[in-house]
Amino acid sequence: MKLSLFDDYRLGVWGRDETIVDVTSVLDGSIRPTDRMNALIENWENLASELRDASATAGIPRSLVVFRAPQPRPTKIVAAPVNHGPHRDEMIAAGAFTSGAAGTIETYVGFLKAPSSIVGPDGSIEHPTPGRRVDYEGELGVVIGRRARRVSRSDALAHVFGYVPLVDITLRGQEDRPYRKSFDTFTPLGPAIVTADEIPDPSKLEIELSLNGNIRQSGRVADLIYDVPRLIEVYSAAMTLEPGDIIASGTPDGVGPVTPGDELSLTVSALPTLTIPVTSAVR
């Protein structure tokens, strides 16, 4: 199933004929709109059958709705630094570090991005500083479905709720990585989460990011240094991953800058495409 939040954070499942079916009524009416995806994930076993039936029907034309970030309120975003083989090679060639594992995920393991950095297709990436370089990094986002604490690699995928296109935006500079990657609007994601039952093996997915219609990144999830099960194993050994939390799994080579007026489109195979503009931050 493909699940979204749209308009005033209505909960929707993608239906037949390019439509989205409003299923907000399956949730308690007292739930805050931006918490609806969390509530759905936490009650998935009780609600999945009803939503599966809804996905076989027709609803509102998707062209008539405004898609929000499908998961606007995770407790945390955990990101994998330099976790893609060709991107590691790209950074070595650029002189970012010398060779081997130095500077890659084996050394840095992970970092946290502020959940307040999330933005959906309804917004824009706000370039904060005209004199500083800001880069795109297209990635597969992994949405946790069951509380994960000290999960083994063999059991890791059973804790995944679904997958979502995610762009990790980065301000280049000497500041600590979580600061440079946590500006407001620096984690675009959406327009939908695709449930894990549709993607039994995420390593088969491919990532393609275009800037103003020109392909800049093209890579395979299979080239991750730590694959999705390994990421869940490693991160859940350090911190409890809660339902709705997001793992940014790593970007392919081809990382480059964005400026106001640009438009990014990220396509991960089997997932709907995320398209979002770049604007200047409003002061």
XYZ file of N, CA, C and O in Angstrom, residues 4 64 132 223 235:
20
model
N -0.313 8.265 2.526
C 0.075 9.674 2.500
C -0.724 10.465 3.521
O -1.770 10.022 4.011
N -5.793 16.653 -7.361
C -6.569 17.706 -6.704
C -6.196 17.897 -5.238
O -6.778 18.765 -4.575
N 27.109 30.234 1.232
C 27.521 28.883 1.611
C 26.961 27.861 0.626
O 25.858 28.004 0.104
N 24.455 -1.219 -3.244
C 25.819 -0.749 -3.049
C 26.033 -0.097 -1.685
O 27.119 0.457 -1.439
N 21.986 0.539 14.750
C 21.361 1.672 15.434
C 20.517 1.220 16.624
O 20.479 1.887 17.656
